[in-house]
Coordinates of C-alpha atoms in Angstrom, one line a residue:
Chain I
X1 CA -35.7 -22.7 -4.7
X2 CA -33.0 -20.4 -5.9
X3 CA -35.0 -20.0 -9.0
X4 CA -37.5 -18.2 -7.6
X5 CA -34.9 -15.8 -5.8
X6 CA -33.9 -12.7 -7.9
X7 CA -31.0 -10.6 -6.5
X8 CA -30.5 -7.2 -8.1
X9 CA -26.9 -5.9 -7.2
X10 CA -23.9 -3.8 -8.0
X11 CA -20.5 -4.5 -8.5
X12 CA -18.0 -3.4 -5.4
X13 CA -21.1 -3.2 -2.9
X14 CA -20.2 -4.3 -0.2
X15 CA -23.9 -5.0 1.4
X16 CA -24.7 -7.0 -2.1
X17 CA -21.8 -9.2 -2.0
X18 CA -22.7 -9.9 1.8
X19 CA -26.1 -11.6 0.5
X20 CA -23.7 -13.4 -2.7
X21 CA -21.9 -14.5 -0.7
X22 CA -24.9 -16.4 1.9
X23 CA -26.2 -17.6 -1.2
X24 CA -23.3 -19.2 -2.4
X25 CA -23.0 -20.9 1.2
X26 CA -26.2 -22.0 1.2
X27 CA -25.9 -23.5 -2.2
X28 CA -28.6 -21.4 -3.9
X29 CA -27.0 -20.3 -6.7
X30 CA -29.2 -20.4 -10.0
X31 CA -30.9 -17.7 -8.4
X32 CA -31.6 -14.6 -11.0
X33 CA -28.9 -12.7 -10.9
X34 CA -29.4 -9.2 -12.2
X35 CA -26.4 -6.8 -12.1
X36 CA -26.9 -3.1 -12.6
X37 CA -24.5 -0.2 -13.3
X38 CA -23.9 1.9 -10.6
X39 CA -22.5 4.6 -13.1
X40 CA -25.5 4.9 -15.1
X41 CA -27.7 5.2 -11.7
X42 CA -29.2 2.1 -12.7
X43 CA -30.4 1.7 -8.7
X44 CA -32.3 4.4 -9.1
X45 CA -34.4 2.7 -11.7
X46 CA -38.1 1.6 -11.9
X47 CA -36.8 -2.3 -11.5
X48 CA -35.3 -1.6 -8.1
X49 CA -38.1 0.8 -7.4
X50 CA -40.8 -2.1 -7.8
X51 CA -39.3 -3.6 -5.0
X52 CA -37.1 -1.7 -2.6
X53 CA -38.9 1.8 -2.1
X54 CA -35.5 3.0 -0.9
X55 CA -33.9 2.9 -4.5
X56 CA -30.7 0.5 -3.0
X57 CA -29.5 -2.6 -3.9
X58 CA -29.6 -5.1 -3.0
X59 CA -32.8 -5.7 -3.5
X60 CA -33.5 -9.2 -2.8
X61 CA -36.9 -11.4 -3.8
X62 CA -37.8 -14.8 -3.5
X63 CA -40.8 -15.9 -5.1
X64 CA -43.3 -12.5 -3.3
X65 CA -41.5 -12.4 -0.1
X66 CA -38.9 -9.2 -0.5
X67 CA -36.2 -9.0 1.8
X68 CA -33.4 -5.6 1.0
X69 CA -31.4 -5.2 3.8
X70 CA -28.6 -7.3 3.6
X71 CA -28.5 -8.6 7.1
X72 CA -32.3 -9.6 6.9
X73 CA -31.7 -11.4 3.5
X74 CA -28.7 -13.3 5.1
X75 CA -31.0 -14.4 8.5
X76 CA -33.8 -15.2 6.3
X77 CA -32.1 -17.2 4.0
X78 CA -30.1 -19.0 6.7
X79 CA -32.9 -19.9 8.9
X80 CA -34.8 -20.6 5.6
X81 CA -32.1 -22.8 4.2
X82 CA -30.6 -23.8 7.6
X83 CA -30.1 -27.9 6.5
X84 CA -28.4 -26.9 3.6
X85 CA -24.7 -25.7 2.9
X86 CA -22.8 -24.6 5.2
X87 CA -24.0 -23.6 9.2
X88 CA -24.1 -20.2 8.9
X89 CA -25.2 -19.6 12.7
X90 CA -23.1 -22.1 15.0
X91 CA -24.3 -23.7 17.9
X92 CA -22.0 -22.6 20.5
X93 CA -23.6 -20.6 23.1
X94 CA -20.2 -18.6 23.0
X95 CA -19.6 -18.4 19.1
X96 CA -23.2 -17.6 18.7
X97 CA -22.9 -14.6 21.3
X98 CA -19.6 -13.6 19.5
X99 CA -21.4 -14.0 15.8
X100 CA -23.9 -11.8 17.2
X101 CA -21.4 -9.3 18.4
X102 CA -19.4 -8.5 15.3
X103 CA -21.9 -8.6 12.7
X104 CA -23.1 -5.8 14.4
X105 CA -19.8 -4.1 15.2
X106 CA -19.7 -4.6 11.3
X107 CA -22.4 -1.8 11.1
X108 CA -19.8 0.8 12.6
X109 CA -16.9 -1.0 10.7
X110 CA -18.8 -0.3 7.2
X111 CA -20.5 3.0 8.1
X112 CA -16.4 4.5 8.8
X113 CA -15.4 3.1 5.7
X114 CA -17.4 4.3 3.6
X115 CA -17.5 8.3 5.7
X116 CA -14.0 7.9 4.1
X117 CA -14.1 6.0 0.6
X118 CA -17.4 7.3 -0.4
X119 CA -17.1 11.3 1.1
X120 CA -17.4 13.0 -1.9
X121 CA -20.4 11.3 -2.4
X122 CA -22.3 11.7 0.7
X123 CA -20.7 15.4 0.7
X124 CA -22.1 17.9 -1.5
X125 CA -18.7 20.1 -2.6
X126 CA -19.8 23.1 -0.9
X127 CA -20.2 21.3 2.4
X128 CA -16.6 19.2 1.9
X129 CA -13.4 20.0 4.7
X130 CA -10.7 18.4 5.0
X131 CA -10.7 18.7 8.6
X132 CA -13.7 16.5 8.2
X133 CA -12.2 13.9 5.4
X134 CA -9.3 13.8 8.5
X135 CA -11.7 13.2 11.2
X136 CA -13.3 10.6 9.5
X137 CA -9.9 8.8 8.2
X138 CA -8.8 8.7 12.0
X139 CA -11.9 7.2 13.3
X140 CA -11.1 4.1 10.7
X141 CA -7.7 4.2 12.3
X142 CA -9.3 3.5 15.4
X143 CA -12.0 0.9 14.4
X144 CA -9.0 -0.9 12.4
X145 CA -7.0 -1.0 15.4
X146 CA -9.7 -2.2 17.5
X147 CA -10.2 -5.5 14.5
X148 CA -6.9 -5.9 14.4
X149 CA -7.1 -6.8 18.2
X150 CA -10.0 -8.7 17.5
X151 CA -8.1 -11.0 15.0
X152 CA -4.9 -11.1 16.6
X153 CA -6.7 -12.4 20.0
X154 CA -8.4 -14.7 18.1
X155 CA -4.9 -16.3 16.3
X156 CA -3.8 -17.1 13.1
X157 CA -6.3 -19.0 11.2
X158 CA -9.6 -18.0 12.9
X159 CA -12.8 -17.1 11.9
X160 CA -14.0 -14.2 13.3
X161 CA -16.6 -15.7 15.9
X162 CA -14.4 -18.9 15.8
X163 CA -13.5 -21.8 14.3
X164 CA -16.3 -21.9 12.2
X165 CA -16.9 -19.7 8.9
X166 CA -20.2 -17.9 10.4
X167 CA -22.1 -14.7 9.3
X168 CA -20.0 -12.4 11.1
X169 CA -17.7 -13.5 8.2
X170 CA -20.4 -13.5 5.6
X171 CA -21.2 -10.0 6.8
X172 CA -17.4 -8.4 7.5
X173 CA -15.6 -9.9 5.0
X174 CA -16.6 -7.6 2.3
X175 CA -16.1 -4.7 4.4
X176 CA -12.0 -5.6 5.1
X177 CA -11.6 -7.2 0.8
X178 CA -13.0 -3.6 0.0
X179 CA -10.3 -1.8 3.0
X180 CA -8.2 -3.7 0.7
X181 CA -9.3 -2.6 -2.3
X182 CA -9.0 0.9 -1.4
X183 CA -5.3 0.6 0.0
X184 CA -5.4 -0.6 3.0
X185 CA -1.6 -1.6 4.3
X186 CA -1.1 -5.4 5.3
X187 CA 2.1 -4.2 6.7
X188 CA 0.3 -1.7 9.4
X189 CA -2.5 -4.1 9.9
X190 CA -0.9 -7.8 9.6
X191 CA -4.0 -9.9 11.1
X192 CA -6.5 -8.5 9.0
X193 CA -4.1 -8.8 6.3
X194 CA -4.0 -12.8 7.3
X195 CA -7.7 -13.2 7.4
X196 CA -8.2 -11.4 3.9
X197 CA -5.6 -13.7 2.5
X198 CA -7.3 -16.8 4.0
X199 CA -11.2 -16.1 3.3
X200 CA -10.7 -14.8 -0.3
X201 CA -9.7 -18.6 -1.2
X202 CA -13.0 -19.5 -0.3
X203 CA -15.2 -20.4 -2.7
X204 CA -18.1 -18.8 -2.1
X205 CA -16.1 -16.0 -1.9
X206 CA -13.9 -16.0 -5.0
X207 CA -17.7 -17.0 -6.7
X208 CA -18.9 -13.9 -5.8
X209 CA -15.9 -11.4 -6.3
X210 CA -16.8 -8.0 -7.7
X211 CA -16.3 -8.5 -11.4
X212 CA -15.1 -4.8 -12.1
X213 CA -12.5 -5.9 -9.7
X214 CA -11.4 -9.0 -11.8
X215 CA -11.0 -6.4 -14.8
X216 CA -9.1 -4.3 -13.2
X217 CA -7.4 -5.3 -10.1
X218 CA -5.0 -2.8 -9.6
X219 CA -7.7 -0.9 -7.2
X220 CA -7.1 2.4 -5.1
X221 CA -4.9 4.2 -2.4
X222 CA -7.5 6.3 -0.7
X223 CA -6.5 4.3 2.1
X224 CA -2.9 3.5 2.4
X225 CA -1.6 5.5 5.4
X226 CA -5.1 5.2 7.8
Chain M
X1 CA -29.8 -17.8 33.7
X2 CA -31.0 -14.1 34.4
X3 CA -29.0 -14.0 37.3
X4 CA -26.3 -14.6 34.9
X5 CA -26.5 -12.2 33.0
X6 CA -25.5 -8.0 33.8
X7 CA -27.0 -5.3 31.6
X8 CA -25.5 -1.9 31.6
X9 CA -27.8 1.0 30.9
X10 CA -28.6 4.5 30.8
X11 CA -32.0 6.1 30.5
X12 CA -33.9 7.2 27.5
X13 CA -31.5 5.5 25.4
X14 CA -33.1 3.5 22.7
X15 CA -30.4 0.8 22.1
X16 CA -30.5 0.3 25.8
X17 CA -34.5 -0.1 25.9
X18 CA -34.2 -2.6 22.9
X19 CA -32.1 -5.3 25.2
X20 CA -34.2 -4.3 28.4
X21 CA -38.0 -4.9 26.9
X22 CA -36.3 -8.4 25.1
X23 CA -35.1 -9.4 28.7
X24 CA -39.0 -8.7 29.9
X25 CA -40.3 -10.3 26.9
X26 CA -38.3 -13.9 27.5
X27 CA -38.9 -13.8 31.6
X28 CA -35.3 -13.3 32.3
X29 CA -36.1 -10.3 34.9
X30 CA -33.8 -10.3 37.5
X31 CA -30.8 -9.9 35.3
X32 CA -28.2 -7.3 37.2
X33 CA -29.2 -4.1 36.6
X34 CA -26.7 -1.2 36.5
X35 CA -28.0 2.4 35.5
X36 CA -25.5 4.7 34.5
X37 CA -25.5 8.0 33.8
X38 CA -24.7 9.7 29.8
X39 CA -24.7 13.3 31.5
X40 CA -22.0 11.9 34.3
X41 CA -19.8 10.4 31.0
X42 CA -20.5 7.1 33.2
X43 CA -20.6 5.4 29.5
X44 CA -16.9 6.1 29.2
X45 CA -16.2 4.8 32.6
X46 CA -13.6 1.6 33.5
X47 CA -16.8 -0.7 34.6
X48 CA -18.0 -0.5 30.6
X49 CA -14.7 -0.3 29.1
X50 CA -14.1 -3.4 31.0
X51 CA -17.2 -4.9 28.7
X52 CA -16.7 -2.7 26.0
X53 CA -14.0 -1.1 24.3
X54 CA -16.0 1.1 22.7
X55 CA -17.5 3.0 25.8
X56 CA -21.0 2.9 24.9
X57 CA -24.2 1.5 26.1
X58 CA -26.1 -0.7 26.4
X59 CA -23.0 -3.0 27.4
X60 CA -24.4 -6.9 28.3
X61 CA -22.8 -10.0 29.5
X62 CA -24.4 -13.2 29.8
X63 CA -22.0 -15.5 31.9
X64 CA -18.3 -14.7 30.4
X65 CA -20.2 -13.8 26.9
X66 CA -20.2 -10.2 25.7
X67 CA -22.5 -8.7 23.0
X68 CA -22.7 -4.9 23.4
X69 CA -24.4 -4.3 19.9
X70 CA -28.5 -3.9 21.1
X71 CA -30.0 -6.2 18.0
X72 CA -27.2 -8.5 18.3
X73 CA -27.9 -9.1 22.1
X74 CA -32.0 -9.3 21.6
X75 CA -31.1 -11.9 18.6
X76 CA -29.4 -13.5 20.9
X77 CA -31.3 -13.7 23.8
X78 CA -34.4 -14.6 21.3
X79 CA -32.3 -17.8 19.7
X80 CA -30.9 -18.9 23.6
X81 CA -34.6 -18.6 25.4
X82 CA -36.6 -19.5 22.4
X83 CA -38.9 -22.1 24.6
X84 CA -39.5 -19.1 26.9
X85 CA -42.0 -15.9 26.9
X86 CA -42.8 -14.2 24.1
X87 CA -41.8 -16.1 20.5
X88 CA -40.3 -12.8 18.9
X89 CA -39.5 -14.5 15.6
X90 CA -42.1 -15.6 13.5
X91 CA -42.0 -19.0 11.9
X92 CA -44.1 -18.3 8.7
X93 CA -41.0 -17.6 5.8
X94 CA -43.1 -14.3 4.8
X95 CA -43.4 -13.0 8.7
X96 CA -40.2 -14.1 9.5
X97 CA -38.4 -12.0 5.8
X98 CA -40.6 -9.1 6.8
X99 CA -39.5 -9.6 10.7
X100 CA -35.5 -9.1 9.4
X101 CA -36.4 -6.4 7.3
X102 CA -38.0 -3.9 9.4
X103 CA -35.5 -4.8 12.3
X104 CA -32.9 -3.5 9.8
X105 CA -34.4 -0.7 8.5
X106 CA -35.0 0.1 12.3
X107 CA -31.5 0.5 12.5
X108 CA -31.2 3.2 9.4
X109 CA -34.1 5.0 11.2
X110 CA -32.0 5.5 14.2
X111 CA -29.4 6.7 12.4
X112 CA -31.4 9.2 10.5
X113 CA -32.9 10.3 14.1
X114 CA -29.3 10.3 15.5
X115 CA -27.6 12.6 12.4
X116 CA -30.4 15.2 13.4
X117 CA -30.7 15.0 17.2
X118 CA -26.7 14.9 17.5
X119 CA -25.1 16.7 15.1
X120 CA -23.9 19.4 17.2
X121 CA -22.4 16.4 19.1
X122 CA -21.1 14.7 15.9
X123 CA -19.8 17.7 13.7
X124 CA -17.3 20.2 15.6
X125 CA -18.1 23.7 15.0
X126 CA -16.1 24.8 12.3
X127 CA -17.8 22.2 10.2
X128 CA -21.1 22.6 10.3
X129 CA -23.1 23.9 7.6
X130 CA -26.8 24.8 7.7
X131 CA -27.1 22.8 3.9
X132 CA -26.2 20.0 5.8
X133 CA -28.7 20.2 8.4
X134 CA -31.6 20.6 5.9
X135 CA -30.6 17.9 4.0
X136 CA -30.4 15.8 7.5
X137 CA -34.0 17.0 8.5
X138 CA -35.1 15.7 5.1
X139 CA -33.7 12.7 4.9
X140 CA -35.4 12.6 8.3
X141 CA -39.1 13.4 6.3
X142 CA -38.5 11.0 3.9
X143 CA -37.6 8.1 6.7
X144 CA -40.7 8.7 8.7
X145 CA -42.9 9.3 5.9
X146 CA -42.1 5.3 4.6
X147 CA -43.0 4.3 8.3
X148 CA -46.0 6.0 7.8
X149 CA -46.9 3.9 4.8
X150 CA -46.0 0.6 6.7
X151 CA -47.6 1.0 9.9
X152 CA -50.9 2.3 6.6
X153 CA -53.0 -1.0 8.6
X154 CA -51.5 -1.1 11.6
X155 CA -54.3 -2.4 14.7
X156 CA -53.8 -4.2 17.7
X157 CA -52.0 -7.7 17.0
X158 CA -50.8 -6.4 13.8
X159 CA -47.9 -4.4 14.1
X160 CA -44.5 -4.4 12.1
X161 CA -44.5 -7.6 11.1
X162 CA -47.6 -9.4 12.1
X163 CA -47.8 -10.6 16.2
X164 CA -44.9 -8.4 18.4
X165 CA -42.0 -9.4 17.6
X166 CA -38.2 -8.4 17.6
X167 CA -38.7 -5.9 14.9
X168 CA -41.5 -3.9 17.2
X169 CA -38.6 -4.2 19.9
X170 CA -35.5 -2.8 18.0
X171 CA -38.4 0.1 16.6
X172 CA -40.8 1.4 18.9
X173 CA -37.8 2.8 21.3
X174 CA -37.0 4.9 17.9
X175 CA -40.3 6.3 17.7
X176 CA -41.1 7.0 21.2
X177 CA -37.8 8.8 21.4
X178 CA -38.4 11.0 18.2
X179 CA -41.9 12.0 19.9
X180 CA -40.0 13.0 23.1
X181 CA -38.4 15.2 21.1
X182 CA -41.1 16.8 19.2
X183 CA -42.4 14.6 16.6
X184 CA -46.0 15.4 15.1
X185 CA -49.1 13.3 16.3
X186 CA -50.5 15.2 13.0
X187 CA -47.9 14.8 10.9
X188 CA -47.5 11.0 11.5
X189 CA -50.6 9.6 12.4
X190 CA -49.9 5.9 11.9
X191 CA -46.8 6.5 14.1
X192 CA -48.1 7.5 16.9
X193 CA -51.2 5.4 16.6
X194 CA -48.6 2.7 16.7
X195 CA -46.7 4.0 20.0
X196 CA -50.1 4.3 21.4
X197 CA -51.2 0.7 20.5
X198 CA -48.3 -0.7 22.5
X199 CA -47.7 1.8 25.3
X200 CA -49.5 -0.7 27.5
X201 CA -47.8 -3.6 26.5
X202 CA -46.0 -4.7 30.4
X203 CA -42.5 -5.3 28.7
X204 CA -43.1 -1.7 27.3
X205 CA -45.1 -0.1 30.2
X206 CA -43.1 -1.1 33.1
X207 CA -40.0 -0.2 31.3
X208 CA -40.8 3.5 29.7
X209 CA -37.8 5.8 30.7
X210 CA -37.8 7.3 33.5
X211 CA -36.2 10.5 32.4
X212 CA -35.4 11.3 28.2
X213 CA -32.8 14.0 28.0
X214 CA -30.8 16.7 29.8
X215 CA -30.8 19.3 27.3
X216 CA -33.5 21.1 27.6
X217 CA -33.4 23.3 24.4
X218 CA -33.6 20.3 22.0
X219 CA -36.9 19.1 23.3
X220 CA -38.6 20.6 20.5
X221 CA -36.0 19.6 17.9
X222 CA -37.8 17.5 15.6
X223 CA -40.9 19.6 15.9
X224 CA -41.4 20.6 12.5
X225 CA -40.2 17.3 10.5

């Protein structure tokens, strides 16, 4: 029971709020819930050591079992969960095959966010370009174009696998509220615009919205003309 | 069905062995089989732009449904032919958590493999930096040195998770590619105790790449990791 489940997280992570956000769905909250400062390196501590080796959050338990990587945590606690909350994995041959297909174009999606949101962090000074910083910010372009497509084919509305609210959401969803965060236009890229404005009513989503964020929701522009 | 279903490949590619030993694993052999070519840019080519916008492979329809992403399609195929071959994921709650976890950090490992392998392909010229490759080649060490320490009891039957299972799929393709390229039997015992465990498995054996790489002066590239 969500008792038993201890999730140690960060505010703004995207991979974190992924597994918030499953356990909101699945109506475990009343898990342990054990937010740590990214500032003060507090995922490099002993706590998160004890039970991710990798030093990241989130770092997921239940009871002895230990699942980290957000994706796993978010299978395991929909196939463990599955009669409970909401369907995170549909039925549908075809929204299944879709589900399937962007959660794991969501890798991509993430991994050229953060080349651009997170450079100087990943790049030691001596090593940073702007050449590079370019190159980075106009393979977002391109991924952004290629969701926008996604979403637009999909019509106003839509999940992204479907009708249904599925993991791809649960997944991809924090990815586009932190685009968002960072600057992202809604006039350059109206349909992902739409779908921001649609799933961050959800519950489970506004439940699980980065508190630094609440305190201060002006945000960035890092990303305003990718 | 596997006739049904169309699988765009090219050899030595790990993503693309991932789909191809599920396919084995479930007896859906006799899906249509295209093998393309990386050094011909076939991956860039109308046929798989068709299926995927991104030009990559592997690229995988079943019927009119897509999914291009190589975990993606083996969960898939896994969840759709559960009644049939191999059961890939395991029931028990502590299997099954361990099962997702090591699939995913499969995926990190490939990318750690990848940054070192490719960067000359990733990073144009004027931005490469020799600090950068170190620190890729040790992010490498530290990567392979925690599959060391899980694969610590590995033995036949108990491999990444317990019984085969999708996690052995979407890694063993990682670590038979990082010895083509020079890994160290010495330096990662468990690893290639592991590969050698499995090598006969028929979904692996009758699948192993025919040919690894074109480039002849990598071969040795991960040699002293």
């Amino acid at each position: 029971m969500a008792r038993n489940m201890t999730l140690l997280w960060g505010s703004g992570s995207p991979p974190c709020w992924r597994v918030m956000i499953a356990l909101e769905e699945k109506k475990l909250q009343g898990y342990n819930s054990r937010l740590l400062s990214f500032d003060k390196e507090e995922h490099k501590s002993t706590e998160v050591f004890n039970i991710n080796p990798r030093g990241q959050v989130p770092s997921f338990k239940h009871g002895d079992i230990i699942v980290n990587e957000s994706y796993a945590a978010c299978f395991y606690l929909e196939s463990q969960f599955k009669s409970q909350g909401t369907k995170l994995i549909p039925d549908s041959k075809e929204e299944q095959a879709l589900m399937y297909q962007r959660m794991f174009e969501g890798l991509a999606f993430y991994d050229k966010l953060t080349a651009v949101i997170f450079y100087e962090y990943f790049v030691p000074e001596g090593e940073r370009l702007d050449s590079a910083l370019k190159r980075h910010k106009d393979a977002l372009t391109m991924e952004l174009k290629l969701w926008e497509g996604y979403l637009f084919n999909m019509g106003s509305g839509s999940n992204l696998a479907g009708k249904s609210f599925t993991l791809a959401d649960v997944v991809v969803f924090p990815t586009i509220g932190t685009l968002f965060r960072f600057g992202l236009s809604e006039k350059r890229y109206p349909k992902l615009g739409e779908y921001y404005a649609l799933l961050r009513e959800r519950p489970s989503i506004k439940a699980s919205w980065p508190p630094h964020w609440l305190e201060n929701t002006k945000g960035l522009d890092t990303l305003k003309d990718v | 069905m596997a006739k049904d279903m169309t699988l765009l490949w090219g050899s030595g590619s790990p993503p693309c062995w991932r789909v191809i030993i599920v396919l084995e694993e479930k007896n859906l052999q006799g899906y249509n089989s295209k093998l393309l070519s990386f050094e011909k840019m076939e991956h860039k080519s109308q046929q798989v732009l068709d299926i995927n916008p991104r030009g990559q492979l592997p690229s995988f329809k079943d019927g009119d449904k897509i999914i291009n992403e190589s975990i993606g399609a083996c969960l898939y195929l896994e969840n759709q032919y559960k009644s049939q071959g191999t059961k890939l994921i395991p029931d028990s709650p502590a299997e099954q958590a361990l099962m997702y976890q090591r699939m995913m950090e499969g995926n990190t490992l490939m990318q750690k493999i990848a940054t070192v392998l490719y960067y000359h392909m990733l990073v144009p010229e004027g931005e490469r930096h020799d600090s950068a490759v170190k620190r890729n080649r040790e992010n490498l060490t530290t990567e392979l040195q925690l599959w060391e320490k899980y694969l610590e009891n590995v033995a036949a039957g108990s491999y990444l998770a317990g019984a085969f299972s999708l996690a052995d799929v979407v890694v063993y393709p990682n670590f038979a590619y990082a010895f083509q390229y020079g890994l160290s039997a010495e330096r990662y015992p468990k690893i290639a105790k592991y590969l050698n465990l499995l090598k006969d498995r028929p979904s692996i054996k009758t699948t192993w790449p025919q040919k690894w790489f074109q480039h002849e002066q990598r071969a040795e590239m991960l040699k002293g990791i």
